[in-house]
């Protein structure tokens, strides 16, 4: 959905930290803030779409190297007393949450901040595919517990680790989740929530599907945006040419320009579950890239 940003200035609520930008393997401080007045939106899809105040700023935030709190399988689990009591060697190990999030390789795990206790994993079906699945993992203190897998859409042309405005690919990486908003009232999230008419959207997507309601609920992905501001904020620390407006939002039954979209019910559930005190992040990309 190509459109200009046309929303009134709104006060900013600054995040208590500065995110880092993970771009082609380099961590860049998101301190260089460039305000832009017009840009291509990462959310929605297709020309002919009209949106009032479409998603704007998003500042990438690759995290500091992670620890054993991240990544895949339960190999680190050790048998407990219950194993012997029940006569099942290793039974407790099999039921214990895995020490690592499944499907993530060492490079991806290293990008996850050590403080993160909620990780939204978006796994694309392929580098050029626009279908994916989303699983929320939460750290229990002894391992990572995953929720159900939710179907999702991503960008029309799939994924990239070098995102530019208009490339119709979703950025691969690890990004913080700090701010939310939408056309509908706050469903009960702990994230700062900006309810605004600026989230109204119309027109049709790439497959002719209506886009109305796509931004009823939105969670800003901190790719090329200023954390601690409304998802509608137009600040692009890396510059307008690196894209922005990358959101989690309500699915319109078709591919996006760069966002990840879920059903309205799953967006509500995610909003109610994410907790800023648990430092939530999103890990997103095609399965092969995430396994590295």
mmCIF file of N, CA and C in Angstrom, residues 155-227:
data_model
loop_
_atom_site.group_PDB
_atom_site.id
_atom_site.type_symbol
_atom_site.label_atom_id
_atom_site.label_comp_id
_atom_site.label_asym_id
_atom_site.label_seq_id
_atom_site.Cartn_x
_atom_site.Cartn_y
_atom_site.Cartn_z
ATOM 1 N N UNK A 155 5.270 -10.401 3.733
ATOM 2 C CA UNK A 155 5.328 -9.604 2.513
ATOM 3 C C UNK A 155 5.158 -10.446 1.248
ATOM 4 N N UNK A 156 4.660 -9.800 0.211
ATOM 5 C CA UNK A 156 4.331 -10.457 -1.057
ATOM 6 C C UNK A 156 5.474 -11.295 -1.606
ATOM 7 N N UNK A 157 6.702 -10.760 -1.571
ATOM 8 C CA UNK A 157 7.842 -11.447 -2.181
ATOM 9 C C UNK A 157 8.683 -12.219 -1.185
ATOM 10 N N UNK A 158 8.222 -12.303 0.064
ATOM 11 C CA UNK A 158 8.933 -13.117 1.038
ATOM 12 C C UNK A 158 9.791 -12.293 1.984
ATOM 13 N N UNK A 159 11.072 -12.678 2.129
ATOM 14 C CA UNK A 159 11.941 -12.184 3.189
ATOM 15 C C UNK A 159 13.259 -11.651 2.658
ATOM 16 N N UNK A 160 13.882 -10.763 3.414
ATOM 17 C CA UNK A 160 15.206 -10.258 3.051
ATOM 18 C C UNK A 160 15.972 -9.857 4.311
ATOM 19 N N UNK A 161 17.315 -10.009 4.257
ATOM 20 C CA UNK A 161 18.147 -9.516 5.358
ATOM 21 C C UNK A 161 18.747 -8.157 5.007
ATOM 22 N N UNK A 162 18.247 -7.533 3.919
ATOM 23 C CA UNK A 162 18.698 -6.209 3.517
ATOM 24 C C UNK A 162 17.488 -5.436 2.986
ATOM 25 N N UNK A 163 16.613 -5.045 3.898
ATOM 26 C CA UNK A 163 15.319 -4.467 3.522
ATOM 27 C C UNK A 163 15.467 -3.024 3.055
ATOM 28 N N UNK A 164 14.767 -2.697 1.945
ATOM 29 C CA UNK A 164 14.689 -1.341 1.434
ATOM 30 C C UNK A 164 13.233 -1.018 1.129
ATOM 31 N N UNK A 165 12.886 0.246 1.206
ATOM 32 C CA UNK A 165 11.510 0.666 0.940
ATOM 33 C C UNK A 165 11.068 0.187 -0.438
ATOM 34 N N UNK A 166 9.896 -0.411 -0.484
ATOM 35 C CA UNK A 166 9.322 -0.831 -1.753
ATOM 36 C C UNK A 166 9.791 -2.161 -2.285
ATOM 37 N N UNK A 167 10.635 -2.893 -1.539
ATOM 38 C CA UNK A 167 11.111 -4.175 -2.075
ATOM 39 C C UNK A 167 10.101 -5.302 -1.895
ATOM 40 N N UNK A 168 9.019 -5.036 -1.178
ATOM 41 C CA UNK A 168 7.932 -6.003 -0.974
ATOM 42 C C UNK A 168 8.428 -7.277 -0.304
ATOM 43 N N UNK A 169 9.399 -7.111 0.608
ATOM 44 C CA UNK A 169 9.893 -8.218 1.418
ATOM 45 C C UNK A 169 9.905 -7.801 2.888
ATOM 46 N N UNK A 170 9.663 -8.760 3.758
ATOM 47 C CA UNK A 170 9.710 -8.511 5.199
ATOM 48 C C UNK A 170 11.152 -8.635 5.687
ATOM 49 N N UNK A 171 11.569 -7.765 6.609
ATOM 50 C CA UNK A 171 12.954 -7.826 7.090
ATOM 51 C C UNK A 171 13.201 -9.019 8.006
ATOM 52 N N UNK A 172 14.315 -9.692 7.805
ATOM 53 C CA UNK A 172 14.737 -10.785 8.674
ATOM 54 C C UNK A 172 15.503 -10.199 9.852
ATOM 55 N N UNK A 173 15.230 -10.691 11.040
ATOM 56 C CA UNK A 173 15.998 -10.213 12.180
ATOM 57 C C UNK A 173 15.271 -10.389 13.498
ATOM 58 N N UNK A 174 15.835 -9.777 14.518
ATOM 59 C CA UNK A 174 15.283 -9.779 15.869
ATOM 60 C C UNK A 174 15.029 -8.328 16.254
ATOM 61 N N UNK A 175 13.782 -8.011 16.618
ATOM 62 C CA UNK A 175 13.402 -6.634 16.879
ATOM 63 C C UNK A 175 12.561 -6.565 18.159
ATOM 64 N N UNK A 176 12.723 -5.491 18.899
ATOM 65 C CA UNK A 176 11.922 -5.316 20.107
ATOM 66 C C UNK A 176 10.487 -4.968 19.748
ATOM 67 N N UNK A 177 9.582 -5.221 20.696
ATOM 68 C CA UNK A 177 8.165 -4.884 20.576
ATOM 69 C C UNK A 177 7.821 -3.973 21.750
ATOM 70 N N UNK A 178 7.644 -2.685 21.491
ATOM 71 C CA UNK A 178 7.498 -1.730 22.582
ATOM 72 C C UNK A 178 6.192 -0.955 22.566
ATOM 73 N N UNK A 179 5.498 -0.900 21.416
ATOM 74 C CA UNK A 179 4.361 0.007 21.284
ATOM 75 C C UNK A 179 3.246 -0.622 20.457
ATOM 76 N N UNK A 180 2.014 -0.222 20.764
ATOM 77 C CA UNK A 180 0.852 -0.764 20.081
ATOM 78 C C UNK A 180 -0.162 0.349 19.830
ATOM 79 N N UNK A 181 -1.196 0.011 19.106
ATOM 80 C CA UNK A 181 -2.253 0.971 18.822
ATOM 81 C C UNK A 181 -3.299 0.336 17.935
ATOM 82 N N UNK A 182 -4.223 1.146 17.465
ATOM 83 C CA UNK A 182 -5.240 0.621 16.590
ATOM 84 C C UNK A 182 -6.450 1.525 16.487
ATOM 85 N N UNK A 183 -7.321 1.173 15.565
ATOM 86 C CA UNK A 183 -8.574 1.896 15.384
ATOM 87 C C UNK A 183 -9.565 1.556 16.497
ATOM 88 N N UNK A 184 -9.469 0.331 17.030
ATOM 89 C CA UNK A 184 -10.370 -0.119 18.087
ATOM 90 C C UNK A 184 -9.801 0.229 19.465
ATOM 91 N N UNK A 185 -10.659 0.206 20.490
ATOM 92 C CA UNK A 185 -10.177 0.487 21.854
ATOM 93 C C UNK A 185 -9.148 -0.529 22.310
ATOM 94 N N UNK A 186 -8.331 -0.121 23.248
ATOM 95 C CA UNK A 186 -7.330 -0.990 23.874
ATOM 96 C C UNK A 186 -8.002 -2.254 24.387
ATOM 97 N N UNK A 187 -7.557 -3.445 23.914
ATOM 98 C CA UNK A 187 -8.189 -4.694 24.355
ATOM 99 C C UNK A 187 -7.698 -5.173 25.718
ATOM 100 N N UNK A 188 -6.787 -4.426 26.335
ATOM 101 C CA UNK A 188 -6.276 -4.819 27.642
ATOM 102 C C UNK A 188 -4.799 -5.157 27.615
ATOM 103 N N UNK A 189 -4.037 -4.465 26.782
ATOM 104 C CA UNK A 189 -2.603 -4.728 26.688
ATOM 105 C C UNK A 189 -1.825 -3.929 27.719
ATOM 106 N N UNK A 190 -0.656 -4.437 28.108
ATOM 107 C CA UNK A 190 0.253 -3.709 28.981
ATOM 108 C C UNK A 190 1.182 -2.805 28.183
ATOM 109 N N UNK A 191 1.226 -2.984 26.866
ATOM 110 C CA UNK A 191 2.028 -2.107 26.016
ATOM 111 C C UNK A 191 1.368 -0.735 25.913
ATOM 112 N N UNK A 192 2.133 0.345 25.759
ATOM 113 C CA UNK A 192 1.524 1.646 25.472
ATOM 114 C C UNK A 192 0.655 1.522 24.230
ATOM 115 N N UNK A 193 -0.588 2.024 24.298
ATOM 116 C CA UNK A 193 -1.565 1.808 23.233
ATOM 117 C C UNK A 193 -2.116 3.140 22.745
ATOM 118 N N UNK A 194 -1.980 3.403 21.452
ATOM 119 C CA UNK A 194 -2.483 4.629 20.846
ATOM 120 C C UNK A 194 -3.717 4.313 20.024
ATOM 121 N N UNK A 195 -4.899 4.659 20.573
ATOM 122 C CA UNK A 195 -6.118 4.512 19.782
ATOM 123 C C UNK A 195 -6.293 5.772 18.952
ATOM 124 N N UNK A 196 -6.435 5.610 17.638
ATOM 125 C CA UNK A 196 -6.460 6.779 16.767
ATOM 126 C C UNK A 196 -7.217 6.476 15.479
ATOM 127 N N UNK A 197 -7.913 7.497 14.974
ATOM 128 C CA UNK A 197 -8.531 7.394 13.658
ATOM 129 C C UNK A 197 -7.473 7.301 12.562
ATOM 130 N N UNK A 198 -6.240 7.622 12.916
ATOM 131 C CA UNK A 198 -5.159 7.505 11.945
ATOM 132 C C UNK A 198 -4.915 6.086 11.473
ATOM 133 N N UNK A 199 -5.476 5.098 12.180
ATOM 134 C CA UNK A 199 -5.309 3.701 11.785
ATOM 135 C C UNK A 199 -6.389 3.235 10.801
ATOM 136 N N UNK A 200 -7.292 4.147 10.398
ATOM 137 C CA UNK A 200 -8.309 3.781 9.410
ATOM 138 C C UNK A 200 -7.646 3.516 8.068
ATOM 139 N N UNK A 201 -8.100 2.506 7.374
ATOM 140 C CA UNK A 201 -7.499 2.130 6.087
ATOM 141 C C UNK A 201 -8.598 1.625 5.163
ATOM 142 N N UNK A 202 -8.436 1.836 3.880
ATOM 143 C CA UNK A 202 -9.385 1.348 2.886
ATOM 144 C C UNK A 202 -8.653 0.807 1.687
ATOM 145 N N UNK A 203 -9.385 0.525 0.637
ATOM 146 C CA UNK A 203 -8.786 0.012 -0.583
ATOM 147 C C UNK A 203 -8.686 -1.502 -0.576
ATOM 148 N N UNK A 204 -7.906 -2.022 -1.508
ATOM 149 C CA UNK A 204 -7.772 -3.469 -1.661
ATOM 150 C C UNK A 204 -6.309 -3.865 -1.682
ATOM 151 N N UNK A 205 -6.069 -5.148 -1.364
ATOM 152 C CA UNK A 205 -4.726 -5.689 -1.323
ATOM 153 C C UNK A 205 -4.299 -6.302 -2.641
ATOM 154 N N UNK A 206 -3.183 -7.013 -2.607
ATOM 155 C CA UNK A 206 -2.603 -7.587 -3.810
ATOM 156 C C UNK A 206 -3.531 -8.587 -4.496
ATOM 157 N N UNK A 207 -4.367 -9.248 -3.715
ATOM 158 C CA UNK A 207 -5.254 -10.264 -4.284
ATOM 159 C C UNK A 207 -6.694 -9.773 -4.382
ATOM 160 N N UNK A 208 -6.880 -8.456 -4.295
ATOM 161 C CA UNK A 208 -8.202 -7.868 -4.410
ATOM 162 C C UNK A 208 -9.013 -7.896 -3.128
ATOM 163 N N UNK A 209 -8.382 -8.336 -2.035
ATOM 164 C CA UNK A 209 -9.092 -8.430 -0.762
ATOM 165 C C UNK A 209 -9.222 -7.055 -0.116
ATOM 166 N N UNK A 210 -10.329 -6.766 0.577
ATOM 167 C CA UNK A 210 -10.481 -5.463 1.236
ATOM 168 C C UNK A 210 -9.515 -5.323 2.403
ATOM 169 N N UNK A 211 -8.943 -4.130 2.542
ATOM 170 C CA UNK A 211 -7.997 -3.857 3.615
ATOM 171 C C UNK A 211 -8.663 -3.243 4.845
ATOM 172 N N UNK A 212 -9.920 -2.898 4.749
ATOM 173 C CA UNK A 212 -10.601 -2.270 5.871
ATOM 174 C C UNK A 212 -10.502 -3.151 7.128
ATOM 175 N N UNK A 213 -10.138 -2.550 8.243
ATOM 176 C CA UNK A 213 -10.019 -3.274 9.503
ATOM 177 C C UNK A 213 -8.648 -3.862 9.758
ATOM 178 N N UNK A 214 -7.729 -3.739 8.786
ATOM 179 C CA UNK A 214 -6.402 -4.341 8.957
ATOM 180 C C UNK A 214 -5.636 -3.749 10.128
ATOM 181 N N UNK A 215 -5.903 -2.481 10.420
ATOM 182 C CA UNK A 215 -5.175 -1.806 11.491
ATOM 183 C C UNK A 215 -6.057 -1.574 12.717
ATOM 184 N N UNK A 216 -7.084 -2.431 12.866
ATOM 185 C CA UNK A 216 -7.905 -2.363 14.080
ATOM 186 C C UNK A 216 -7.036 -2.596 15.313
ATOM 187 N N UNK A 217 -6.071 -3.521 15.187
ATOM 188 C CA UNK A 217 -5.064 -3.755 16.227
ATOM 189 C C UNK A 217 -3.697 -3.815 15.568
ATOM 190 N N UNK A 218 -2.733 -3.155 16.180
ATOM 191 C CA UNK A 218 -1.383 -3.062 15.609
ATOM 192 C C UNK A 218 -0.352 -3.158 16.722
ATOM 193 N N UNK A 219 0.720 -3.891 16.475
ATOM 194 C CA UNK A 219 1.905 -3.871 17.333
ATOM 195 C C UNK A 219 3.076 -3.464 16.450
ATOM 196 N N UNK A 220 3.720 -2.361 16.795
ATOM 197 C CA UNK A 220 4.848 -1.877 15.992
ATOM 198 C C UNK A 220 6.059 -2.779 16.196
ATOM 199 N N UNK A 221 6.670 -3.204 15.100
ATOM 200 C CA UNK A 221 7.929 -3.942 15.130
ATOM 201 C C UNK A 221 9.039 -2.910 15.024
ATOM 202 N N UNK A 222 9.984 -2.924 15.954
ATOM 203 C CA UNK A 222 10.965 -1.846 16.035
ATOM 204 C C UNK A 222 12.061 -1.966 14.973
ATOM 205 N N UNK A 223 11.611 -2.010 13.716
ATOM 206 C CA UNK A 223 12.512 -1.894 12.576
ATOM 207 C C UNK A 223 12.435 -0.458 12.059
ATOM 208 N N UNK A 224 13.541 0.265 12.078
ATOM 209 C CA UNK A 224 13.637 1.634 11.569
ATOM 210 C C UNK A 224 12.534 2.538 12.112
ATOM 211 N N UNK A 225 12.340 2.487 13.418
ATOM 212 C CA UNK A 225 11.408 3.391 14.081
ATOM 213 C C UNK A 225 11.985 3.780 15.435
ATOM 214 N N UNK A 226 11.361 4.761 16.068
ATOM 215 C CA UNK A 226 11.789 5.229 17.375
ATOM 216 C C UNK A 226 10.963 4.519 18.443
ATOM 217 N N UNK A 227 11.532 3.585 19.193
ATOM 218 C CA UNK A 227 10.770 2.915 20.247
ATOM 219 C C UNK A 227 10.261 3.927 21.268
#
